[in-house]
PDB file of C-alpha atoms in Angstrom:
ATOM      1  CA  MET A   1     138.315-213.531 -83.529  1.00 61.00           C
ATOM      2  CA  ALA A   2     140.033-210.698 -81.683  1.00 72.00           C
ATOM      3  CA  SER A   3     137.792-207.956 -80.302  1.00 75.00           C
ATOM      4  CA  GLU A   4     138.401-204.394 -79.092  1.00 77.00           C
ATOM      5  CA  ALA A   5     136.189-205.170 -76.096  1.00 77.00           C
ATOM      6  CA  GLY A   6     138.587-207.840 -74.842  1.00 93.00           C
ATOM      7  CA  THR A   7     141.323-207.488 -72.249  1.00 97.00           C
ATOM      8  CA  ILE A   8     144.992-207.616 -73.233  1.00 98.00           C
ATOM      9  CA  ALA A   9     147.458-208.703 -70.551  1.00 98.00           C
ATOM     10  CA  ILE A  10     151.073-207.610 -70.871  1.00 98.00           C
ATOM     11  CA  ALA A  11     152.890-210.489 -69.188  1.00 98.00           C
ATOM     12  CA  GLY A  12     156.265-209.025 -68.344  1.00 96.00           C
ATOM     13  CA  ALA A  13     155.963-205.230 -68.176  1.00 96.00           C
ATOM     14  CA  GLY A  14     159.532-204.156 -68.858  1.00 95.00           C
ATOM     15  CA  CYS A  15     160.736-201.897 -71.672  1.00 96.00           C
ATOM     16  CA  ILE A  16     159.013-203.697 -74.549  1.00 97.00           C
ATOM     17  CA  GLY A  17     155.944-204.597 -72.503  1.00 98.00           C
ATOM     18  CA  CYS A  18     155.399-201.051 -71.271  1.00 98.00           C
ATOM     19  CA  TYR A  19     155.882-199.622 -74.775  1.00 98.00           C
ATOM     20  CA  VAL A  20     153.533-202.122 -76.449  1.00 98.00           C
ATOM     21  CA  GLY A  21     150.968-201.932 -73.643  1.00 98.00           C
ATOM     22  CA  GLY A  22     151.248-198.151 -73.503  1.00 98.00           C
ATOM     23  CA  CYS A  23     150.534-197.773 -77.218  1.00 98.00           C
ATOM     24  CA  LEU A  24     147.579-200.149 -76.938  1.00 98.00           C
ATOM     25  CA  ALA A  25     146.145-198.363 -73.884  1.00 98.00           C
ATOM     26  CA  LEU A  26     146.573-194.962 -75.544  1.00 98.00           C
ATOM     27  CA  ALA A  27     144.545-196.327 -78.479  1.00 97.00           C
ATOM     28  CA  GLY A  28     141.696-197.268 -76.139  1.00 96.00           C
ATOM     29  CA  ARG A  29     142.418-200.971 -75.742  1.00 97.00           C
ATOM     30  CA  LYS A  30     141.765-202.482 -72.294  1.00 97.00           C
ATOM     31  CA  VAL A  31     145.244-203.353 -71.007  1.00 98.00           C
ATOM     32  CA  VAL A  32     146.512-204.795 -67.744  1.00 98.00           C
ATOM     33  CA  PHE A  33     150.252-204.754 -67.028  1.00 98.00           C
ATOM     34  CA  LEU A  34     151.796-207.670 -65.103  1.00 98.00           C
ATOM     35  CA  GLY A  35     155.209-206.685 -63.819  1.00 97.00           C
ATOM     36  CA  ARG A  36     157.652-206.476 -60.970  1.00 95.00           C
ATOM     37  CA  ASP A  37     156.968-204.275 -57.960  1.00 95.00           C
ATOM     38  CA  ARG A  38     159.323-201.521 -59.138  1.00 93.00           C
ATOM     39  CA  VAL A  39     157.532-201.038 -62.473  1.00 95.00           C
ATOM     40  CA  VAL A  40     154.045-201.577 -61.068  1.00 97.00           C
ATOM     41  CA  ASP A  41     154.672-198.999 -58.337  1.00 96.00           C
ATOM     42  CA  ALA A  42     155.970-196.474 -60.881  1.00 96.00           C
ATOM     43  CA  LEU A  43     152.943-196.976 -63.159  1.00 97.00           C
ATOM     44  CA  ARG A  44     150.479-196.711 -60.267  1.00 97.00           C
ATOM     45  CA  GLN A  45     152.096-193.615 -58.786  1.00 96.00           C
ATOM     46  CA  SER A  46     153.039-191.529 -61.826  1.00 96.00           C
ATOM     47  CA  GLY A  47     151.649-193.117 -64.967  1.00 97.00           C
ATOM     48  CA  LEU A  48     153.557-193.869 -68.148  1.00 98.00           C
ATOM     49  CA  ARG A  49     155.172-191.729 -70.817  1.00 98.00           C
ATOM     50  CA  VAL A  50     155.449-193.312 -74.278  1.00 98.00           C
ATOM     51  CA  SER A  51     157.659-191.689 -76.905  1.00 98.00           C
ATOM     52  CA  ASP A  52     159.425-192.596 -80.124  1.00 97.00           C
ATOM     53  CA  LEU A  53     161.988-191.402 -82.642  1.00 96.00           C
ATOM     54  CA  ASP A  54     159.163-190.174 -84.917  1.00 95.00           C
ATOM     55  CA  GLY A  55     158.290-187.443 -82.410  1.00 96.00           C
ATOM     56  CA  ARG A  56     155.345-189.029 -80.618  1.00 96.00           C
ATOM     57  CA  ASP A  57     155.351-188.213 -76.918  1.00 98.00           C
ATOM     58  CA  ARG A  58     152.218-189.223 -75.055  1.00 98.00           C
ATOM     59  CA  ARG A  59     151.290-189.841 -71.468  1.00 98.00           C
ATOM     60  CA  LEU A  60     148.973-192.227 -69.683  1.00 98.00           C
ATOM     61  CA  GLU A  61     147.859-190.925 -66.307  1.00 98.00           C
ATOM     62  CA  ALA A  62     148.215-193.313 -63.379  1.00 97.00           C
ATOM     63  CA  ARG A  63     144.439-193.487 -62.898  1.00 97.00           C
ATOM     64  CA  ALA A  64     144.085-194.823 -66.466  1.00 95.00           C
ATOM     65  CA  ILE A  65     146.518-197.703 -65.915  1.00 97.00           C
ATOM     66  CA  SER A  66     145.779-201.172 -64.585  1.00 98.00           C
ATOM     67  CA  ALA A  67     149.053-202.608 -63.246  1.00 98.00           C
ATOM     68  CA  THR A  68     149.677-205.471 -60.851  1.00 98.00           C
ATOM     69  CA  ASP A  69     152.300-207.944 -59.712  1.00 98.00           C
ATOM     70  CA  ASP A  70     149.559-210.531 -59.100  1.00 98.00           C
ATOM     71  CA  PRO A  71     149.217-213.011 -62.001  1.00 98.00           C
ATOM     72  CA  VAL A  72     145.709-213.994 -60.887  1.00 97.00           C
ATOM     73  CA  ILE A  73     144.474-210.434 -61.363  1.00 97.00           C
ATOM     74  CA  ALA A  74     146.369-209.870 -64.616  1.00 98.00           C
ATOM     75  CA  LEU A  75     145.674-213.165 -66.380  1.00 98.00           C
ATOM     76  CA  HIS A  76     142.264-214.335 -65.131  1.00 97.00           C
ATOM     77  CA  ASP A  77     140.118-212.280 -67.533  1.00 96.00           C
ATOM     78  CA  ALA A  78     142.606-211.731 -70.369  1.00 98.00           C
ATOM     79  CA  ASP A  79     141.459-212.572 -73.884  1.00 97.00           C
ATOM     80  CA  ILE A  80     144.958-211.966 -75.262  1.00 98.00           C
ATOM     81  CA  ILE A  81     148.196-212.446 -73.348  1.00 98.00           C
ATOM     82  CA  LEU A  82     151.268-210.764 -74.836  1.00 98.00           C
ATOM     83  CA  VAL A  83     154.341-212.372 -73.278  1.00 98.00           C
ATOM     84  CA  THR A  84     157.127-209.802 -73.147  1.00 98.00           C
ATOM     85  CA  ALA A  85     159.188-211.368 -70.358  1.00 97.00           C
ATOM     86  CA  LYS A  86     162.860-212.198 -70.835  1.00 95.00           C
ATOM     87  CA  SER A  87     163.553-215.594 -72.420  1.00 95.00           C
ATOM     88  CA  GLY A  88     164.788-217.013 -69.112  1.00 95.00           C
ATOM     89  CA  ALA A  89     161.338-216.435 -67.604  1.00 97.00           C
ATOM     90  CA  THR A  90     159.432-218.249 -70.364  1.00 97.00           C
ATOM     91  CA  GLY A  91     158.905-221.481 -68.419  1.00 97.00           C
ATOM     92  CA  GLU A  92     157.675-219.626 -65.339  1.00 97.00           C
ATOM     93  CA  MET A  93     155.361-217.477 -67.484  1.00 98.00           C
ATOM     94  CA  ALA A  94     153.900-220.632 -69.073  1.00 98.00           C
ATOM     95  CA  ARG A  95     153.217-222.030 -65.581  1.00 98.00           C
ATOM     96  CA  LEU A  96     151.526-218.783 -64.503  1.00 98.00           C
ATOM     97  CA  ILE A  97     149.362-218.679 -67.626  1.00 98.00           C
ATOM     98  CA  ALA A  98     148.442-222.361 -67.233  1.00 98.00           C
ATOM     99  CA  ALA A  99     147.447-221.783 -63.609  1.00 98.00           C
ATOM    100  CA  HIS A 100     145.662-218.440 -63.923  1.00 98.00           C
ATOM    101  CA  GLY A 101     144.879-217.697 -67.581  1.00 98.00           C
ATOM    102  CA  ARG A 102     141.741-218.587 -69.467  1.00 97.00           C
ATOM    103  CA  SER A 103     142.030-221.711 -71.592  1.00 97.00           C
ATOM    104  CA  ASP A 104     140.668-219.830 -74.625  1.00 97.00           C
ATOM    105  CA  ALA A 105     143.054-216.858 -74.311  1.00 97.00           C
ATOM    106  CA  VAL A 106     145.374-216.280 -77.262  1.00 98.00           C
ATOM    107  CA  VAL A 107     149.004-216.206 -76.100  1.00 98.00           C
ATOM    108  CA  VAL A 108     151.545-214.325 -78.220  1.00 98.00           C
ATOM    109  CA  SER A 109     155.279-214.485 -77.519  1.00 98.00           C
ATOM    110  CA  LEU A 110     156.824-211.074 -78.219  1.00 97.00           C
ATOM    111  CA  GLN A 111     160.203-212.260 -76.997  1.00 95.00           C
ATOM    112  CA  ASN A 112     163.601-212.368 -78.643  1.00 88.00           C
ATOM    113  CA  GLY A 113     164.871-215.764 -79.724  1.00 85.00           C
ATOM    114  CA  VAL A 114     163.512-218.556 -81.865  1.00 88.00           C
ATOM    115  CA  ASP A 115     162.064-221.068 -79.408  1.00 93.00           C
ATOM    116  CA  ASN A 116     160.057-219.094 -76.827  1.00 95.00           C
ATOM    117  CA  ALA A 117     156.704-219.684 -78.529  1.00 96.00           C
ATOM    118  CA  ASP A 118     157.523-223.408 -78.697  1.00 96.00           C
ATOM    119  CA  ARG A 119     158.438-223.398 -74.997  1.00 97.00           C
ATOM    120  CA  LEU A 120     155.196-221.594 -74.148  1.00 98.00           C
ATOM    121  CA  GLN A 121     153.226-224.082 -76.263  1.00 97.00           C
ATOM    122  CA  ALA A 122     154.903-227.016 -74.482  1.00 98.00           C
ATOM    123  CA  GLY A 123     153.765-225.553 -71.148  1.00 98.00           C
ATOM    124  CA  LEU A 124     150.293-224.719 -72.486  1.00 98.00           C
ATOM    125  CA  PRO A 125     149.151-227.844 -74.361  1.00 97.00           C
ATOM    126  CA  GLY A 126     145.924-227.414 -76.283  1.00 96.00           C
ATOM    127  CA  ARG A 127     146.049-223.616 -76.121  1.00 97.00           C
ATOM    128  CA  ARG A 128     146.582-221.203 -78.974  1.00 97.00           C
ATOM    129  CA  VAL A 129     150.134-219.823 -78.842  1.00 97.00           C
ATOM    130  CA  LEU A 130     151.564-217.620 -81.579  1.00 97.00           C
ATOM    131  CA  ALA A 131     155.141-216.598 -82.235  1.00 95.00           C
ATOM    132  CA  GLY A 132     155.900-212.934 -82.550  1.00 95.00           C
ATOM    133  CA  MET A 133     158.860-210.636 -82.944  1.00 93.00           C
ATOM    134  CA  VAL A 134     159.454-207.011 -82.009  1.00 94.00           C
ATOM    135  CA  MET A 135     161.735-205.552 -84.670  1.00 92.00           C
ATOM    136  CA  PHE A 136     162.639-202.358 -82.796  1.00 95.00           C
ATOM    137  CA  ASN A 137     164.482-201.355 -79.631  1.00 95.00           C
ATOM    138  CA  VAL A 138     162.992-199.610 -76.604  1.00 97.00           C
ATOM    139  CA  VAL A 139     164.900-197.800 -73.875  1.00 96.00           C
ATOM    140  CA  GLN A 140     163.556-196.934 -70.454  1.00 94.00           C
ATOM    141  CA  SER A 141     164.116-193.820 -68.357  1.00 88.00           C
ATOM    142  CA  PRO A 142     166.625-194.057 -65.520  1.00 85.00           C
ATOM    143  CA  ASP A 143     165.376-195.469 -62.215  1.00 77.00           C
ATOM    144  CA  GLY A 144     163.561-192.848 -60.244  1.00 79.00           C
ATOM    145  CA  GLU A 145     162.473-190.685 -63.192  1.00 87.00           C
ATOM    146  CA  ARG A 146     158.722-190.126 -63.099  1.00 93.00           C
ATOM    147  CA  PRO A 147     156.625-190.776 -64.945  1.00 96.00           C
ATOM    148  CA  LEU A 148     158.313-193.920 -66.150  1.00 96.00           C
ATOM    149  CA  ARG A 149     159.232-193.306 -69.794  1.00 97.00           C
ATOM    150  CA  VAL A 150     159.650-195.883 -72.534  1.00 97.00           C
ATOM    151  CA  HIS A 151     161.074-194.666 -75.840  1.00 97.00           C
ATOM    152  CA  ARG A 152     161.106-196.569 -79.134  1.00 97.00           C
ATOM    153  CA  ALA A 153     164.622-195.793 -80.303  1.00 96.00           C
ATOM    154  CA  SER A 154     164.682-197.525 -83.700  1.00 96.00           C
ATOM    155  CA  GLN A 155     162.430-198.187 -86.666  1.00 95.00           C
ATOM    156  CA  GLY A 156     160.550-201.430 -87.036  1.00 93.00           C
ATOM    157  CA  GLU A 157     157.291-203.203 -86.518  1.00 95.00           C
ATOM    158  CA  VAL A 158     155.849-206.110 -84.597  1.00 96.00           C
ATOM    159  CA  MET A 159     155.271-209.309 -86.515  1.00 95.00           C
ATOM    160  CA  ILE A 160     153.007-212.055 -85.208  1.00 96.00           C
ATOM    161  CA  GLY A 161     152.046-215.457 -86.509  1.00 95.00           C
ATOM    162  CA  ASP A 162     148.853-215.501 -88.506  1.00 94.00           C
ATOM    163  CA  GLY A 163     145.900-217.654 -87.540  1.00 88.00           C
ATOM    164  CA  VAL A 164     143.691-215.436 -85.368  1.00 94.00           C
ATOM    165  CA  ASP A 165     141.268-213.321 -87.374  1.00 94.00           C
ATOM    166  CA  GLY A 166     141.544-209.629 -86.589  1.00 95.00           C
ATOM    167  CA  LEU A 167     144.426-209.950 -84.098  1.00 97.00           C
ATOM    168  CA  ALA A 168     147.011-208.019 -86.117  1.00 97.00           C
ATOM    169  CA  SER A 169     144.559-205.213 -86.861  1.00 96.00           C
ATOM    170  CA  LEU A 170     143.503-205.063 -83.194  1.00 97.00           C
ATOM    171  CA  LEU A 171     147.123-204.633 -82.111  1.00 98.00           C
ATOM    172  CA  ASP A 172     148.072-202.303 -84.991  1.00 97.00           C
ATOM    173  CA  VAL A 173     147.709-198.859 -83.365  1.00 98.00           C
ATOM    174  CA  ASP A 174     149.442-195.491 -83.466  1.00 97.00           C
ATOM    175  CA  GLY A 175     153.135-196.005 -82.676  1.00 97.00           C
ATOM    176  CA  LEU A 176     152.856-199.799 -82.976  1.00 97.00           C
ATOM    177  CA  ALA A 177     152.739-201.228 -86.494  1.00 97.00           C
ATOM    178  CA  VAL A 178     151.721-204.910 -86.399  1.00 98.00           C
ATOM    179  CA  GLU A 179     151.724-207.362 -89.273  1.00 96.00           C
ATOM    180  CA  ALA A 180     150.584-211.007 -89.390  1.00 96.00           C
ATOM    181  CA  ARG A 181     153.083-213.373 -91.002  1.00 93.00           C
ATOM    182  CA  ALA A 182     153.018-217.024 -91.969  1.00 91.00           C
ATOM    183  CA  ASP A 183     156.826-217.338 -91.855  1.00 88.00           C
ATOM    184  CA  MET A 184     157.607-216.451 -88.248  1.00 86.00           C
ATOM    185  CA  LYS A 185     160.556-218.858 -87.886  1.00 77.00           C
ATOM    186  CA  ALA A 186     162.303-217.072 -90.770  1.00 80.00           C
ATOM    187  CA  VAL A 187     161.524-213.695 -89.176  1.00 77.00           C
ATOM    188  CA  GLN A 188     162.895-214.836 -85.820  1.00 72.00           C
ATOM    189  CA  TRP A 189     166.069-216.249 -87.334  1.00 68.00           C
ATOM    190  CA  SER A 190     166.644-213.101 -89.384  1.00 70.00           C
ATOM    191  CA  LYS A 191     166.565-210.915 -86.252  1.00 59.00           C
ATOM    192  CA  LEU A 192     168.817-213.316 -84.405  1.00 57.00           C
ATOM    193  CA  LEU A 193     171.384-213.218 -87.218  1.00 49.00           C
ATOM    194  CA  MET A 194     171.298-209.420 -87.335  1.00 51.00           C
TER     195      MET A 194
END
């Protein structure tokens, strides 16, 4: 069962990862961002601005953000790992989670495509891996703009595979509608075809 007291790792803090993690952190969830130096440095120095087409515009101060480029720090204590890395990095992310993540952590692929959750599962045998899909687009501020801004530029929600009690409601926060679905392959294919 998912708990508000647990730690959520954002494995791949780019546009989608910063938006999802930002919404979760603004809602009081304990979030750690795992990203590249450029993003981690921006988050540590200036914080994060999260906005959307519905008029939300919120800011996380740098002191309220846990961001690192070290997978040991980001993954070691995570109860939930949201994989938001590009599809090409899926194999490497599976290796990092296998090496540094807890064996009982729930791993959710919030990546485009139809086989990333399967690829994560193949690299994480015996662990709970769920498929997910982000049905909206996020754009990021130009390099150098501070604080780093991520803006949800289209309507949509996040859909995740069902099977973990309370996970969808834990992730369903202001600016981030999340729904559990039993038919994730159909959801993934429908986005791909669009």
